[in-house]
Short mmCIF file of C-alpha atoms and ligand atoms in Angstrom, two decimals:
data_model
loop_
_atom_site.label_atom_id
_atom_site.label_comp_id
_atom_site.label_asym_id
_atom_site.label_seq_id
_atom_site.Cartn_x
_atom_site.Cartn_y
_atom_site.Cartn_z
CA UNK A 302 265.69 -28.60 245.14
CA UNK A 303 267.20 -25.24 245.79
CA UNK A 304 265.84 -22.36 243.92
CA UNK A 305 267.85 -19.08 243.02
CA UNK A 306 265.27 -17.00 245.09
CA UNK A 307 262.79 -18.48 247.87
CA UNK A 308 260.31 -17.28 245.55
CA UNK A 309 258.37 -20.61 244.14
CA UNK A 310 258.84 -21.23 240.45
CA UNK A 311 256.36 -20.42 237.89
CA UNK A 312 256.67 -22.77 234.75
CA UNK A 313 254.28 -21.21 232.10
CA UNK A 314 254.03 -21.92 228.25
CA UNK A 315 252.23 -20.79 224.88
CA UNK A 316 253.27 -22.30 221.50
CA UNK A 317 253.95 -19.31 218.95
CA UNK A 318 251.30 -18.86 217.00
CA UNK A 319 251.66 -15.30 215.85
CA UNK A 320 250.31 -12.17 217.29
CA UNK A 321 248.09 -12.13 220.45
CA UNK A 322 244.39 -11.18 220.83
CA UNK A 323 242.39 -10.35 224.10
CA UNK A 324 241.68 -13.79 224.56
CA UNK A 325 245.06 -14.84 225.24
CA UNK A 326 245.46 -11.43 227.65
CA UNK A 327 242.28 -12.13 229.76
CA UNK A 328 242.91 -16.36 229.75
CA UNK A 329 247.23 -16.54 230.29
CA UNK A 330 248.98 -12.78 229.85
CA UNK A 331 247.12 -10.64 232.30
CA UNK A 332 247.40 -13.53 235.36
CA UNK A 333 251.38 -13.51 234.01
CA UNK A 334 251.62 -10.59 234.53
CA UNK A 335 249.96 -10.03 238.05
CA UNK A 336 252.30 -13.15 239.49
CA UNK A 337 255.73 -11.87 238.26
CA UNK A 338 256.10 -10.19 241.80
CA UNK A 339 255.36 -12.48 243.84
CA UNK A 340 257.26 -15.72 242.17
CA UNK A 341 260.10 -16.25 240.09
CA UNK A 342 258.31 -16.85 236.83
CA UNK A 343 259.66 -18.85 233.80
CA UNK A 344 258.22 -18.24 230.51
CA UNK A 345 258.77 -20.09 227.33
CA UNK A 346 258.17 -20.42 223.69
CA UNK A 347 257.03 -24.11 222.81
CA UNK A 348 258.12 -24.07 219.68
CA UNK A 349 258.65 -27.48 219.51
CA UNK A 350 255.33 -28.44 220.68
CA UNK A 351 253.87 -26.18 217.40
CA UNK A 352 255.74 -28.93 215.11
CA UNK A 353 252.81 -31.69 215.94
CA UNK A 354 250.38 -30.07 214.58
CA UNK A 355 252.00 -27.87 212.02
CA UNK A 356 254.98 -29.84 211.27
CA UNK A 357 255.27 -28.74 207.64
CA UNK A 358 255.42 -25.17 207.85
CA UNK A 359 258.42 -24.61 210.33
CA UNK A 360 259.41 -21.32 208.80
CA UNK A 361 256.48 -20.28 210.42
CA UNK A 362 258.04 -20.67 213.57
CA UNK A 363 260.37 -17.74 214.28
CA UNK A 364 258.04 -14.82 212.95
CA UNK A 365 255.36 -16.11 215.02
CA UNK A 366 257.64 -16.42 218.32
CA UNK A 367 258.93 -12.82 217.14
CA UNK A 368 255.32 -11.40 217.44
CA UNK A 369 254.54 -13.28 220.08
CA UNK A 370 257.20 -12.26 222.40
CA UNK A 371 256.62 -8.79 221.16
CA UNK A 372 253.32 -9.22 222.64
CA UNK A 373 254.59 -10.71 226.19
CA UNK A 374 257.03 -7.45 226.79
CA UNK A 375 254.39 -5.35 225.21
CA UNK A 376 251.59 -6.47 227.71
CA UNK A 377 254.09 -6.09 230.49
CA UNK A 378 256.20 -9.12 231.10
CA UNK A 379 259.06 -7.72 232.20
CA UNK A 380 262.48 -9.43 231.28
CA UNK A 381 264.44 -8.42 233.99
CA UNK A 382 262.20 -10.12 236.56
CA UNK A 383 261.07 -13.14 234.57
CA UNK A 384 262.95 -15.10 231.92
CA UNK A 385 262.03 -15.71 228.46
CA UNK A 386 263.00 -18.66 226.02
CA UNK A 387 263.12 -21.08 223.33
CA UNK A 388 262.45 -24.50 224.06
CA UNK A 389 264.50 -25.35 220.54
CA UNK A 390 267.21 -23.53 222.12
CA UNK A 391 268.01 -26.01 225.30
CA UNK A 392 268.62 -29.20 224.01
CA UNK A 393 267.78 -30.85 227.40
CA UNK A 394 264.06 -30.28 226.96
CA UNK A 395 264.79 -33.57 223.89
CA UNK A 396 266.96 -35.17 226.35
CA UNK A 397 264.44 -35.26 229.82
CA UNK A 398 261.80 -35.71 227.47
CA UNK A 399 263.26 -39.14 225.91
CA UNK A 400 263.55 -40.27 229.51
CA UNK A 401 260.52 -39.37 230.51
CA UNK A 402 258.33 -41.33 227.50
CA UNK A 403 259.72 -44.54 229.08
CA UNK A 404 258.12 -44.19 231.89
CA UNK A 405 254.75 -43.42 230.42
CA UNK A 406 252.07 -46.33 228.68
CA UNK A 407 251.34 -45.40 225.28
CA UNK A 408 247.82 -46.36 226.61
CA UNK A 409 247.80 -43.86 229.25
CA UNK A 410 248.88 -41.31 227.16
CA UNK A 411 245.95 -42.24 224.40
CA UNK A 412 243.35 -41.90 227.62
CA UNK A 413 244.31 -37.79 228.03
CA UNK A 414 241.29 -36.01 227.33
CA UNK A 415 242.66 -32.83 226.06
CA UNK A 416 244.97 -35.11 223.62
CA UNK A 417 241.86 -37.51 222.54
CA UNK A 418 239.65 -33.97 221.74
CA UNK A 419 242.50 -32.87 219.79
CA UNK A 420 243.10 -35.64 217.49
CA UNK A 421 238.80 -35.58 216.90
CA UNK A 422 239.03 -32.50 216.28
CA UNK A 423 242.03 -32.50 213.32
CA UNK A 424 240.34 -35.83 212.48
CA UNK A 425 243.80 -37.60 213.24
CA UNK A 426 242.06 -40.60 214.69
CA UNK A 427 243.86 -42.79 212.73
CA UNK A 428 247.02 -40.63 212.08
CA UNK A 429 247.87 -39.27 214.73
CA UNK A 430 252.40 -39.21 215.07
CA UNK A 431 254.48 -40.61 217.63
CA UNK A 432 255.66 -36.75 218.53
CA UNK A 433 251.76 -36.03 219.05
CA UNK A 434 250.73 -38.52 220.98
CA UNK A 435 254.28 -37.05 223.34
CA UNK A 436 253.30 -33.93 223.39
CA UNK A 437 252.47 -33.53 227.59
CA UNK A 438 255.41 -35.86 228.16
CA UNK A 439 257.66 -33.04 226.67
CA UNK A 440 255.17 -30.31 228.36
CA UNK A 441 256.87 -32.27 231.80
CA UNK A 442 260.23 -32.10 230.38
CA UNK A 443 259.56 -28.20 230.00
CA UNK A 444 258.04 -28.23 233.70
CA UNK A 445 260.82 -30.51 235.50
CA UNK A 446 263.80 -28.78 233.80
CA UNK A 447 263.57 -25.90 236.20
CA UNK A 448 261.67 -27.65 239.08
CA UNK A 449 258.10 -25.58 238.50
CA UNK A 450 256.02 -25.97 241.19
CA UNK A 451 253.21 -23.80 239.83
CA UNK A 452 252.08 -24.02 236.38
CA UNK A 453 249.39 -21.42 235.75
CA UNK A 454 247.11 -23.06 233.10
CA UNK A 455 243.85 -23.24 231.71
CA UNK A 456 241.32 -26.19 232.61
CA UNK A 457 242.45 -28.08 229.12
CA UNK A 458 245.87 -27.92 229.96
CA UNK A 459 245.21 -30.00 233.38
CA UNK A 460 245.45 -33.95 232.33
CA UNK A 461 248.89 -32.89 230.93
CA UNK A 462 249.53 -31.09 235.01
CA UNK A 463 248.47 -34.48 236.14
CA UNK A 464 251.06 -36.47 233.60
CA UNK A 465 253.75 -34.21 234.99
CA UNK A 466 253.25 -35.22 238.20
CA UNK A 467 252.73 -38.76 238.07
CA UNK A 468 256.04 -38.66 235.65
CA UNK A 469 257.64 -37.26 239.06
CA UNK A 470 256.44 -39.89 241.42
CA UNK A 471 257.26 -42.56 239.04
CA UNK A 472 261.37 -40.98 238.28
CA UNK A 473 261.82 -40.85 241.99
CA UNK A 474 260.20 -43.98 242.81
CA UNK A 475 262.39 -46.01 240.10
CA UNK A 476 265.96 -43.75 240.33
CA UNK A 477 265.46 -41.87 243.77
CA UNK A 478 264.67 -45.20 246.10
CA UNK A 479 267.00 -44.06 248.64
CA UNK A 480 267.83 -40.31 247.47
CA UNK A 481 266.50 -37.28 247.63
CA UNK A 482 263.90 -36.31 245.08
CA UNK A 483 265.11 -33.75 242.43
CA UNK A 484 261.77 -32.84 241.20
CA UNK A 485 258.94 -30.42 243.20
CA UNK A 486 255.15 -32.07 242.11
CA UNK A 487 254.17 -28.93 239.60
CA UNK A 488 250.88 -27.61 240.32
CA UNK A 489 248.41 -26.30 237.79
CA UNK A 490 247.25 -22.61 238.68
CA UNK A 491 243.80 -22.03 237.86
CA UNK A 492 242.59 -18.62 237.08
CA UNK A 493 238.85 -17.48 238.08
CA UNK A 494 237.86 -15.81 234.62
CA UNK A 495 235.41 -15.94 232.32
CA UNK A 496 236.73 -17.28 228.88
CA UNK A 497 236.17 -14.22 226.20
CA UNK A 498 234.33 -14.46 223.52
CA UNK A 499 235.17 -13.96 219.95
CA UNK A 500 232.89 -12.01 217.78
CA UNK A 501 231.05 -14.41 216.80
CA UNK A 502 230.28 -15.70 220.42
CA UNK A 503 232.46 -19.02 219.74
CA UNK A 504 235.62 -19.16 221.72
CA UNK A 505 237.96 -16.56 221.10
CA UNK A 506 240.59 -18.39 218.84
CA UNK A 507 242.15 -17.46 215.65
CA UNK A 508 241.44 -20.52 213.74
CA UNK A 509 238.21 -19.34 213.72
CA UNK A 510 238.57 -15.79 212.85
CA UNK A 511 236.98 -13.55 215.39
CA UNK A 512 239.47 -12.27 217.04
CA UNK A 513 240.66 -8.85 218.24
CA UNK A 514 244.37 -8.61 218.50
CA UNK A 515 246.45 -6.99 221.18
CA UNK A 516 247.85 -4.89 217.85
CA UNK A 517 245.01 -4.07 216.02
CA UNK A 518 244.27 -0.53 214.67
CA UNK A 519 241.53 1.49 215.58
CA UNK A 520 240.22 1.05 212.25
CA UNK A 521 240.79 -2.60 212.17
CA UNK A 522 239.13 -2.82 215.71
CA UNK A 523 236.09 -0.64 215.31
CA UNK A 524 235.65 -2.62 211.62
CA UNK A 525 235.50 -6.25 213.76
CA UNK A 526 233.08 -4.76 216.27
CA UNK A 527 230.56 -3.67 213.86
CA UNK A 528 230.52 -6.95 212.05
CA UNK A 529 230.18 -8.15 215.93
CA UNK A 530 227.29 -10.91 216.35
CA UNK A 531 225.02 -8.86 219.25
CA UNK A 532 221.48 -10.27 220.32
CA UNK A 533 219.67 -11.52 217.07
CA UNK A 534 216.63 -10.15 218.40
CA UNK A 535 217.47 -6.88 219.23
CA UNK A 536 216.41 -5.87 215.70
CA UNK A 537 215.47 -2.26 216.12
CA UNK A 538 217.65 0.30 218.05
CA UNK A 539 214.16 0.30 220.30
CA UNK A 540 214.21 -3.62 221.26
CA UNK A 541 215.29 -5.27 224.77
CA UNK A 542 217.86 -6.86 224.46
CA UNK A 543 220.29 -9.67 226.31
CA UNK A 544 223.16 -8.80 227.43
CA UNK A 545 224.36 -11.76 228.79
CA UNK A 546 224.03 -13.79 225.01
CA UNK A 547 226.07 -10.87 223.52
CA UNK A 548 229.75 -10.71 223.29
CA UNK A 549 230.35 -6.98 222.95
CA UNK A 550 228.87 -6.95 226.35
CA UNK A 551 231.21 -9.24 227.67
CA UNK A 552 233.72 -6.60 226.31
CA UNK A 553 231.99 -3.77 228.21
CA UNK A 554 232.24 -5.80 231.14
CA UNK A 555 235.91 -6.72 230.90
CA UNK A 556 237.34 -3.26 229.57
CA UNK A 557 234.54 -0.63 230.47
CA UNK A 558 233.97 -1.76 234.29
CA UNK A 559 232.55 1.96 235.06
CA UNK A 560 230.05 1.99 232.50
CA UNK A 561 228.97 -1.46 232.33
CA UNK A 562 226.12 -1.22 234.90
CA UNK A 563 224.39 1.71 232.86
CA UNK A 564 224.75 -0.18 229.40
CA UNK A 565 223.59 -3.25 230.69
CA UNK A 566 220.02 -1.38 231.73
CA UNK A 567 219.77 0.70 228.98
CA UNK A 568 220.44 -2.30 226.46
CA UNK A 569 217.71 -4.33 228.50
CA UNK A 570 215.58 -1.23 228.56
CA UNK A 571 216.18 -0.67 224.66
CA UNK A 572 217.32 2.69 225.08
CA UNK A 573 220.85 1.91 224.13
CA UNK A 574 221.28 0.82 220.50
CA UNK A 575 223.73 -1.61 219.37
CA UNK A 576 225.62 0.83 217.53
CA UNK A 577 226.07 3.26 220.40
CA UNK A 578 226.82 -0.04 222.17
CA UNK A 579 230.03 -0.80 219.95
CA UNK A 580 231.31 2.26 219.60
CA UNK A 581 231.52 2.94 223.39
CA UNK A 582 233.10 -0.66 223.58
CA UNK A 583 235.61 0.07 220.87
CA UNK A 584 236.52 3.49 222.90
CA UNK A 585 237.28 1.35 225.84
CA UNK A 586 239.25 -1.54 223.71
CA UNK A 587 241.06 0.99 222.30
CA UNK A 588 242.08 3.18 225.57
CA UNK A 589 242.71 -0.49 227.42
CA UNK A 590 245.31 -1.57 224.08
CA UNK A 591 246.82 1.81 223.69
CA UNK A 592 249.50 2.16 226.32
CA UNK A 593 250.61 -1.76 225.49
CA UNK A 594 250.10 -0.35 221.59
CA UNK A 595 252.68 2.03 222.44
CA UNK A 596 255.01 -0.38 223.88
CA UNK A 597 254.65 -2.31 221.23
CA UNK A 598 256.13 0.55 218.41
CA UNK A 599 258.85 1.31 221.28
CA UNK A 600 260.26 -2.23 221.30
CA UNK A 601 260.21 -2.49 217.65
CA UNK A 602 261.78 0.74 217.28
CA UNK A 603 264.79 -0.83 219.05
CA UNK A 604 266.63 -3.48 216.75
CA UNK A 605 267.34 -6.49 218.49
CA UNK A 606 265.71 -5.79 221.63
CA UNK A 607 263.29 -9.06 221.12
CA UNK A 608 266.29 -11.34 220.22
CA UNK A 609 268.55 -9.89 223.12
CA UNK A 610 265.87 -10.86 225.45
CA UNK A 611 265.62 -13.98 224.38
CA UNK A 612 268.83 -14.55 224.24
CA UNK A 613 269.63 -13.38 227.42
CA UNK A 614 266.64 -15.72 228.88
CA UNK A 615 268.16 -19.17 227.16
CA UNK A 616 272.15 -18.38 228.16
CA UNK A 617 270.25 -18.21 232.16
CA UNK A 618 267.62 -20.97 231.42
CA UNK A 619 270.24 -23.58 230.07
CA UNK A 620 272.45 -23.38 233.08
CA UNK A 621 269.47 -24.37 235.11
CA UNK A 622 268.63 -27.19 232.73
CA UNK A 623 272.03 -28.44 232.60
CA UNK A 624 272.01 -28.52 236.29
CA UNK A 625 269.30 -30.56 236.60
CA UNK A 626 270.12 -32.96 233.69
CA UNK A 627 273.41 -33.37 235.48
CA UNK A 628 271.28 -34.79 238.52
CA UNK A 629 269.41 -36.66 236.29
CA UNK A 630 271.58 -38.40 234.35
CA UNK A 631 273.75 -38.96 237.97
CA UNK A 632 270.94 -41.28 239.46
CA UNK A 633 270.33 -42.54 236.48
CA UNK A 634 274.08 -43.99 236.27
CA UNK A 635 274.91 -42.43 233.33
CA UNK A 636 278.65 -41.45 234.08
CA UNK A 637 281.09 -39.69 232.08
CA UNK A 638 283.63 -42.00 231.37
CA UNK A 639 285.83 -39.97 228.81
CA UNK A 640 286.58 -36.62 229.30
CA UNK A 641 287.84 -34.31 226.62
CA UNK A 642 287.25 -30.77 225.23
CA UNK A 643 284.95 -29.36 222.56
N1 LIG B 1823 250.49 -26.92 226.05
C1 LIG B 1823 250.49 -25.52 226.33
C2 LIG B 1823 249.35 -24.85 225.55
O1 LIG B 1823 248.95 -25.34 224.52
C3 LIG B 1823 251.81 -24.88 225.96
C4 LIG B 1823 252.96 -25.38 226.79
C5 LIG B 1823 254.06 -26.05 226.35
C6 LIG B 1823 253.11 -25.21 228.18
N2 LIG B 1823 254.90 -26.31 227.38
C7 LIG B 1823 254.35 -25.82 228.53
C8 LIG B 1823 252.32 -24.61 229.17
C9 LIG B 1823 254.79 -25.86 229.84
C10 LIG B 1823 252.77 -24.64 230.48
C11 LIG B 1823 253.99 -25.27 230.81
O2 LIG B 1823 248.88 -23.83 225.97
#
């Protein structure tokens, strides 16, 4: 269970959707960000995990890991302390994960909360693929490849946490009987924060279309905030209103700490109108995006830099992975027999 560094091992995840918004900074980047001192932190593009869900379109995939990772370095994840990759790129992530769904029930994985709202929600109930129903069994394979112990997460993301682990006690109890275990118990890493709203108070989430992205212009951003829902009945400029129904207040709080105490008495008090309101909260989006806004042109400016990172993140992540498959595949009893050259 050795580790390059004594630092523990951050495992952490996102499937490429496409460009980032603030709720994926306040909920996964920003906490990402903060550990990558302090532990030796793994990052990686599940771009396998996108094909249950959106299986037919998988020449979505690379210009959606392309702005994503753009996002990562642009929000500060820096490469040369934490690696970045492609699960597609390390074939071991197929190979622990085909081991792994034999020691899982297809009942117990049917129980996972986070799986069974999932499958309501696409209406899959009946439909749902064998790669779905997989999909925290190959979440493990992602964690046990390079022995996470930490896996900072949000609360939906736990039950598959839990899988992981009982996937570990149940390999060593089978293959490791009188061994040493190869796999640390990952740990899900909860972060204290209050889940940002969209603008339409709904969960921030670009299915639904209110978000704010890390790369939006200032036109683009001031545009969303005045089409912001505020408090329905603050109808005059004059009215009380409430700041704590109103998501461009949960802005102010997030990105304008200094002036947050004086808006929220002045809203309450009616003095401040919800115009003035959004405007001051678009000043402080804006100043709060523009230095990652900036990183964001640099890095493009610079051909390749996105690919070399990656790149540079699989060649290191696959030696790991092929280090512990070895292990693997040694208690398991799967010897090489032949040798010959590729
Ligand atoms: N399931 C995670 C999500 O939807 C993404 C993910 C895939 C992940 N593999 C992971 C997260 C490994 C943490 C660790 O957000």
């Amino acid at each position: 269970m050795e580790n390059r560094t004594s630092k523990p091992r951050i495992l952490s995840g996102m499937r490429p959707t496409g460009k980032l918004h603030l709720g994926h900074y306040t909920g996964a980047l920003e906490n990402w960000v903060r550990l990558q001192n302090d532990y030796e932190n793994f990052h990686l593009v599940a771009d396998w995990h996108v094909l249950t869900t959106d299986y037919e379109h998988p020449q979505r995939i690379w210009p959606n890991t392309y702005e994503m990772v753009l996002d990562w370095l642009a929000a500060g994840i820096d490469p040369n302390q934490s690696l970045i990759f492609r699960q597609s790129q390390i074939l071991e992530h197929a190979e622990l994960h085909l081991m792994l769904s034999m020691l899982v029930s297809f009942g117990r994985l049917q129980r996972n909360p986070t799986f069974k709202e999932q499958i309501r929600d696409l209406g899959l109930e009946d439909e749902y693929s064998y790669g779905h129903i997989g999909y925290p069994v190959l979440q493990a394979a992602d964690i046990l490849l390079y022995k996470g112990n930490y896996v900072p997460v949000g609360e939906d993301q736990v039950p598959h946490i839990e899988l992981s682990r009982e996937l570990v006690r149940r390999f060593h109890f089978i293959y490791c009987q009188d061994r040493a275990p190869i796999f640390p118990e990952p740990l899900p890493m909860l972060t204290a924060f209050a889940r940002l709203p969209g603008l339409d108070r709904r969960r921030m989430s670009k299915s639904l279309g209110n978000t704010i992205l890390l790369s939006d212009s200032e036109q683009e951003i001031r545009q969303k905030l005045r089409s912001a829902i505020t408090d329905e009945q603050k109808v005059r400029k004059n009215d009380p209103g409430h700041p704590e129904i109103c998501p461009v207040f949960s802005y102010q709080q997030k990105f304008n700490p200094n002036q947050v105490k004086k808006i929220e008495m002045d809203c309450r008090s009616g003095a401040l109108g919800c115009v003035d309101c959004k405007k001051w909260a678009g000043d402080a989006i804006l100043s709060f995006l523009s230095p990652m806004q900036e990183k964001r042109k640099e890095i493009q400016n610079q051909p390749n830099f996105v690919e070399d990172v990656l790149s540079t993140g699989e060649q290191k992540a696959r030696t790991i992975a092929r280090d512990t498959m070895s292990e693997v595949r040694e208690v398991m009893g799967f010897q090489k027999i032949i040798t010959y050259e590729i």
